[in-house]
Coordinates of C-alpha atoms in Angstrom, one line a residue:
M1352 CA 12.9 130.9 -123.1
P1353 CA 16.4 129.6 -124.8
K1354 CA 19.4 129.7 -122.9
A1355 CA 22.0 132.5 -123.8
A1356 CA 25.0 131.4 -125.5
A1357 CA 28.4 131.2 -124.3
E1358 CA 30.4 134.2 -124.9
E1359 CA 34.2 135.0 -125.5
H1360 CA 35.7 138.0 -124.2
Q1361 CA 39.2 139.5 -124.9
I1362 CA 40.9 140.7 -121.6
A1363 CA 44.4 141.7 -121.0
G1364 CA 45.5 139.8 -124.0
H1365 CA 43.6 136.4 -122.8
T1366 CA 40.6 135.0 -124.0
V1367 CA 37.9 134.3 -121.0
R1368 CA 34.8 132.3 -121.8
L1369 CA 31.5 133.2 -120.0
S1370 CA 29.0 130.6 -120.0
S1371 CA 25.4 130.7 -118.9
P1372 CA 25.6 134.5 -118.7
D1373 CA 21.6 134.9 -117.8
K1374 CA 22.0 132.5 -114.8
V1375 CA 20.6 134.4 -111.8
V1376 CA 23.1 135.1 -109.1
F1377 CA 21.6 137.8 -106.6
A1378 CA 17.8 136.6 -107.0
E1379 CA 16.2 139.4 -105.0
R1380 CA 17.6 142.0 -107.5
G1381 CA 17.9 139.9 -110.4
F1382 CA 21.4 140.4 -111.2
T1383 CA 23.0 137.7 -113.2
K1384 CA 26.1 136.1 -114.0
R1385 CA 27.0 138.5 -116.8
D1386 CA 26.3 141.6 -114.2
V1387 CA 28.7 140.0 -111.7
F1388 CA 31.1 139.5 -114.8
E1389 CA 30.7 143.1 -116.1
Y1390 CA 30.9 144.7 -112.6
Y1391 CA 34.2 143.2 -112.1
L1392 CA 35.5 144.3 -115.5
A1393 CA 34.3 147.9 -114.5
A1394 CA 36.2 147.8 -111.1
G1395 CA 39.1 147.3 -113.4
D1396 CA 42.3 148.9 -111.6
G1397 CA 40.5 148.8 -108.4
I1398 CA 39.9 145.4 -108.0
L1399 CA 43.3 144.8 -109.6
R1400 CA 45.0 146.9 -106.8
A1401 CA 43.6 144.9 -104.2
L1402 CA 44.6 141.4 -105.8
R1403 CA 47.5 141.7 -108.0
D1404 CA 50.2 139.2 -107.0
R1405 CA 48.1 138.0 -103.7
P1406 CA 47.2 134.3 -103.1
T1407 CA 43.5 134.4 -103.1
T1408 CA 40.7 132.3 -101.9
L1409 CA 37.6 132.4 -103.9
Q1410 CA 34.1 132.1 -102.3
R1411 CA 32.1 130.6 -105.2
F1412 CA 28.4 130.2 -105.8
P1413 CA 28.0 128.1 -108.9
D1414 CA 24.1 127.9 -108.6
G1415 CA 23.7 131.6 -107.2
L1416 CA 23.4 132.8 -103.8
D1417 CA 20.3 130.8 -103.2
G1418 CA 22.6 127.6 -104.0
E1419 CA 25.3 125.8 -102.1
A1420 CA 28.7 128.0 -101.8
F1421 CA 32.3 126.8 -101.1
F1422 CA 35.5 128.4 -100.4
Q1423 CA 38.2 127.3 -103.1
K1424 CA 41.7 127.3 -101.8
R1425 CA 43.3 125.2 -104.4
I1426 CA 43.4 125.8 -108.1
P1427 CA 43.8 122.4 -109.7
A1428 CA 46.8 121.2 -112.0
R1429 CA 44.4 120.6 -115.0
G1430 CA 41.2 121.8 -116.5
V1431 CA 42.1 125.8 -116.4
P1432 CA 43.6 128.2 -118.8
D1433 CA 47.5 127.6 -119.2
W1434 CA 47.8 131.3 -118.4
I1435 CA 46.2 131.2 -114.9
Q1436 CA 48.9 132.0 -112.4
T1437 CA 49.0 130.6 -108.7
A1438 CA 51.0 130.8 -105.7
Q1439 CA 51.7 128.4 -103.1
I1440 CA 50.4 129.4 -99.6
T1441 CA 51.0 127.5 -96.2
F1442 CA 48.2 126.9 -93.6
P1443 CA 48.6 127.0 -89.9
S1444 CA 48.8 123.0 -90.3
M1445 CA 51.8 123.4 -92.4
R1446 CA 49.8 122.1 -95.1
T1447 CA 50.1 123.9 -98.4
A1448 CA 47.9 124.8 -101.3
D1449 CA 48.5 126.5 -104.9
E1450 CA 45.9 129.6 -104.8
L1451 CA 44.7 131.8 -107.6
C1452 CA 47.3 134.7 -107.7
P1453 CA 45.7 137.3 -110.1
A1454 CA 48.3 138.6 -112.5
D1455 CA 45.4 140.7 -114.5
L1456 CA 42.1 141.5 -114.8
A1457 CA 41.7 138.4 -116.9
H1458 CA 42.2 136.4 -113.8
V1459 CA 39.4 138.2 -111.9
A1460 CA 37.2 137.7 -114.8
W1461 CA 37.8 134.1 -114.9
A1462 CA 36.9 133.9 -111.5
A1463 CA 33.7 135.4 -111.9
Q1464 CA 33.0 132.8 -114.9
M1465 CA 33.6 130.1 -112.2
G1466 CA 30.8 131.7 -110.0
T1467 CA 33.1 133.6 -107.7
V1468 CA 31.1 136.4 -106.0
V1469 CA 33.6 137.1 -103.1
F1470 CA 37.6 137.6 -103.3
H1471 CA 39.4 137.0 -100.0
P1472 CA 43.1 137.6 -100.9
W1473 CA 45.7 136.9 -98.3
P1474 CA 47.9 140.0 -96.9
V1475 CA 50.9 138.8 -98.8
R1476 CA 52.1 138.6 -102.3
G1477 CA 53.0 135.5 -103.8
A1478 CA 56.4 136.0 -104.1
A1479 CA 56.7 136.4 -100.3
P1480 CA 53.9 134.3 -99.1
D1481 CA 55.0 134.2 -95.2
Q1482 CA 55.8 138.2 -95.0
P1483 CA 52.5 140.3 -95.0
D1484 CA 52.8 143.7 -96.8
E1485 CA 49.3 144.7 -95.3
L1486 CA 48.2 145.6 -92.0
R1487 CA 44.1 144.9 -91.9
I1488 CA 42.3 146.8 -89.1
D1489 CA 39.0 145.0 -88.9
L1490 CA 36.3 146.9 -86.9
D1491 CA 33.2 144.6 -85.9
P1492 CA 30.4 146.3 -84.2
Q1493 CA 28.8 144.1 -81.6
P1494 CA 24.9 143.4 -81.5
G1495 CA 22.9 146.6 -81.1
L1496 CA 25.4 148.8 -82.5
G1497 CA 25.1 150.5 -85.8
F1498 CA 27.5 151.9 -88.7
G1499 CA 27.8 155.3 -87.0
D1500 CA 29.4 153.4 -84.0
V1501 CA 31.9 151.7 -86.1
V1502 CA 32.7 155.0 -88.2
A1503 CA 33.6 156.8 -84.6
A1504 CA 35.7 153.8 -83.7
A1505 CA 37.6 154.2 -87.1
G1506 CA 37.9 157.8 -86.3
V1507 CA 40.3 156.9 -83.3
V1508 CA 42.2 154.4 -85.5
R1509 CA 43.0 157.4 -87.9
E1510 CA 44.0 159.4 -84.8
V1511 CA 46.6 157.0 -83.6
L1512 CA 47.9 156.3 -87.3
D1513 CA 48.1 160.1 -87.8
D1514 CA 50.0 160.2 -84.6
M1515 CA 52.6 157.4 -85.9
G1516 CA 52.9 159.2 -89.2
W1517 CA 51.2 156.7 -90.9
V1518 CA 48.5 156.5 -93.7
G1519 CA 45.5 154.3 -93.3
Y1520 CA 42.9 153.5 -96.3
P1521 CA 39.4 153.0 -94.9
K1522 CA 36.8 150.9 -96.7
T1523 CA 33.1 149.6 -96.0
S1524 CA 33.2 146.0 -95.3
G1525 CA 29.9 145.9 -97.6
G1526 CA 28.0 145.0 -94.1
R1527 CA 27.8 147.0 -90.8
G1528 CA 31.8 147.0 -90.4
V1529 CA 34.8 149.1 -91.4
H1530 CA 38.1 147.9 -92.6
V1531 CA 41.4 150.1 -92.7
Y1532 CA 44.2 149.0 -94.6
V1533 CA 48.0 150.0 -94.1
R1534 CA 50.9 149.2 -96.5
I1535 CA 54.0 147.7 -94.6
A1536 CA 57.3 146.7 -95.6
A1537 CA 57.3 143.0 -96.2
Q1538 CA 59.9 142.3 -93.6
W1539 CA 58.1 140.5 -90.8
D1540 CA 56.3 137.3 -90.3
F1541 CA 52.7 136.6 -89.6
V1542 CA 53.6 136.1 -85.8
Q1543 CA 55.2 139.8 -85.5
V1544 CA 52.5 141.4 -87.8
R1545 CA 49.6 139.8 -85.6
R1546 CA 51.3 141.0 -82.3
A1547 CA 52.0 144.4 -83.9
A1548 CA 48.0 144.5 -84.8
I1549 CA 47.3 143.7 -81.2
A1550 CA 49.6 146.5 -80.1
L1551 CA 47.9 149.1 -82.4
A1552 CA 44.4 147.8 -81.3
R1553 CA 45.3 148.0 -77.5
E1554 CA 46.2 151.8 -78.3
V1555 CA 43.1 152.4 -80.0
E1556 CA 41.0 151.0 -77.0
R1557 CA 42.9 152.9 -74.5
R1558 CA 41.8 156.3 -76.3
R1559 CA 38.1 155.0 -75.9
P1560 CA 37.6 152.3 -73.6
D1561 CA 33.9 152.9 -73.3
A1562 CA 33.4 152.4 -77.1
I1563 CA 36.0 150.3 -78.2
T1564 CA 37.4 146.8 -77.3
T1565 CA 40.2 144.3 -78.1
A1566 CA 38.4 141.4 -75.9
W1567 CA 38.6 138.3 -77.9
W1568 CA 35.8 136.5 -76.0
K1569 CA 32.3 137.7 -77.0
E1570 CA 31.2 137.7 -73.3
E1571 CA 33.4 140.3 -72.5
R1572 CA 32.8 142.7 -75.3
G1573 CA 29.7 144.1 -74.3
D1574 CA 28.1 146.8 -76.6
K1575 CA 31.4 148.0 -78.3
V1576 CA 33.2 147.8 -81.5
F1577 CA 35.6 144.9 -81.6
L1578 CA 38.9 145.4 -83.1
D1579 CA 39.5 142.0 -84.5
F1580 CA 43.5 141.6 -84.2
N1581 CA 43.1 137.8 -85.3
Q1582 CA 42.2 139.0 -88.9
M1583 CA 46.1 139.2 -89.2
A1584 CA 46.5 135.5 -88.3
R1585 CA 47.9 133.1 -91.1
D1586 CA 45.0 131.9 -93.3
R1587 CA 42.6 134.6 -92.0
T1588 CA 41.5 136.9 -95.2
I1589 CA 38.9 139.7 -95.5
A1590 CA 36.9 140.4 -98.6
C1591 CA 39.0 142.7 -100.6
A1592 CA 38.2 146.2 -102.0
Y1593 CA 35.8 146.3 -104.6
S1594 CA 34.8 142.7 -103.9
L1595 CA 30.8 141.8 -103.9
R1596 CA 29.4 140.4 -100.6
A1597 CA 27.2 137.6 -100.7
N1598 CA 23.9 139.3 -99.7
A1599 CA 20.8 139.9 -101.2
R1600 CA 21.8 143.7 -101.9
A1601 CA 24.8 142.7 -103.8
T1602 CA 26.9 145.3 -101.8
V1603 CA 30.5 146.1 -102.4
S1604 CA 33.3 146.6 -99.9
T1605 CA 34.1 150.1 -100.9
P1606 CA 37.2 152.2 -100.5
V1607 CA 36.4 155.6 -99.3
T1608 CA 38.0 158.8 -98.2
W1609 CA 38.4 159.5 -94.4
E1610 CA 36.0 162.3 -94.9
E1611 CA 33.4 160.4 -97.0
L1612 CA 33.3 157.6 -94.3
T1613 CA 31.3 159.9 -91.8
R1614 CA 28.5 160.3 -94.3
V1615 CA 28.1 157.4 -96.5
E1616 CA 26.2 154.0 -95.7
P1617 CA 27.1 150.6 -96.6
D1618 CA 23.9 150.3 -98.6
D1619 CA 25.2 153.3 -100.6
F1620 CA 27.6 151.1 -102.8
D1621 CA 26.3 148.0 -104.7
L1622 CA 26.9 146.3 -108.1
R1623 CA 25.2 149.0 -109.7
T1624 CA 26.6 152.3 -108.1
V1625 CA 30.1 151.2 -107.8
P1626 CA 30.9 151.3 -111.6
K1627 CA 29.3 154.7 -111.8
R1628 CA 31.3 155.9 -108.6
I1629 CA 34.7 154.9 -109.9
A1630 CA 34.1 156.4 -113.6
E1631 CA 33.3 159.6 -111.8
I1632 CA 35.9 159.7 -109.1
G1633 CA 38.2 157.0 -109.4
D1634 CA 39.8 154.9 -106.5
P1635 CA 40.3 156.7 -103.4
H1636 CA 42.8 153.9 -102.6
A1637 CA 44.8 154.8 -105.7
A1638 CA 47.8 155.9 -103.7
I1639 CA 48.1 153.1 -101.2
D1640 CA 51.3 151.5 -102.9
D1641 CA 53.2 154.6 -102.7
V1642 CA 54.5 154.0 -98.9
A1643 CA 55.1 151.0 -97.3
H1644 CA 55.5 151.6 -93.6
D1645 CA 58.0 150.2 -91.2
L1646 CA 56.6 147.7 -88.3
G1647 CA 59.2 148.9 -85.8
V1648 CA 57.2 151.4 -83.8
L1649 CA 54.5 148.7 -83.2
L1650 CA 57.0 146.1 -82.4
E1651 CA 58.3 148.6 -79.6
W1652 CA 54.6 148.9 -78.6
V1653 CA 54.5 145.1 -78.2
E1654 CA 57.5 144.9 -75.7
R1655 CA 56.0 148.0 -73.7
D1656 CA 52.8 146.2 -73.3
E1657 CA 54.6 142.9 -72.3
K1658 CA 56.4 144.9 -69.6
A1659 CA 53.0 146.2 -68.4
G1660 CA 52.0 142.6 -68.2
L1661 CA 49.8 142.4 -71.5
G1662 CA 51.1 139.9 -73.5
D1663 CA 49.6 137.8 -76.4
M1664 CA 46.0 137.1 -77.1
P1665 CA 44.1 133.6 -78.2
Y1666 CA 44.3 132.6 -81.5
P1667 CA 41.3 131.6 -83.6
P1668 CA 40.0 128.2 -82.4
D1669 CA 41.3 126.5 -85.9
H1670 CA 44.8 127.4 -85.0
P1671 CA 47.4 125.2 -83.6
K1672 CA 48.4 126.3 -80.3
M1673 CA 51.3 129.1 -80.4
P1674 CA 54.1 129.7 -77.9
G1675 CA 53.2 132.3 -75.3
E1676 CA 49.5 132.0 -76.1
P1677 CA 47.1 132.2 -73.1
K1678 CA 44.3 129.7 -72.7
R1679 CA 41.8 129.2 -75.1
V1680 CA 39.2 129.1 -72.6
Q1681 CA 36.1 131.4 -72.1
P1682 CA 36.8 133.3 -68.9
S1683 CA 33.4 132.2 -67.5
K1684 CA 34.2 128.6 -68.0
D1685 CA 38.1 129.1 -66.7
R1686 CA 38.0 127.4 -63.2
D1687 CA 41.6 128.7 -62.6
L1688 CA 40.5 132.3 -63.2
K1689 CA 37.3 132.0 -61.0
A1690 CA 39.4 130.6 -58.3
Q1691 CA 42.0 133.6 -58.6
R1692 CA 39.1 136.0 -58.6
S1693 CA 37.3 134.4 -55.7
A1694 CA 40.6 134.5 -53.7
E1695 CA 41.0 138.0 -54.6
A1696 CA 37.5 138.8 -53.3

């Protein structure tokens, strides 16, 4: 069978070339590169709302999901269209990179042409790459738990946000998890926003300690839903709203209303169903940029927790040691902790 010819598409005033449109990306379902390309065009305003002006890491699968994948964090100075925009970000190591910074849908389509399946934007805008404007709450079920357990935990997150007078926007992760996004004013740095995320997670945990945990070490989590506060650490990203996920089912991380969240399943949303959903009901996150909340109340909770002896939590293993951070040692391997517990006994 002859190879399909390359195509040219006019998108947002730019010409975007689609080569090898019939290349299979999702083998189990037969979805091709053209299907992925057209999906992102259909996601339109929704995917742009999640990506616009955000430095974005690209998870690329040039030979489909069955081939090798890599994360692209640098856009080369040569070999890309002259209209492609980038923004410089700084890693924890203090090295820098110029990442894709989508200004319009043509940038998303170009990334899809380059084999991108999953978009991982930073929680910042390119103009202020060190001040997050998006607080991300990642609810991660531990082994043995189901999506319903995560939905119940997300309901507690909503209760806390409601008590604060904040508006949170939930979405499926595309797997078993749930993400809740909150717009915040871009006035604080990554360290402050991460500490605020820890304070929020601890308050949620207090309300359902039997079902929710902030324990960083897996051996301490039990069969609970983990609130992953480290998703707010520098250089930690989450698949954005309307991003495809790299699984055989071609699921989509999909915005939902709080009411919908209690009655949907992750597999309801995939490359084929989400465009129809957008056409029928629009984007449940359409108002996410309307209000940017003041982080002050959470920073007050940080101070409250500090006075109660609850300080910082461990950073991810790839981060440099941070001031005030506790030891990055599993409790079961911490000799000092073992000695302390033995003495207390």
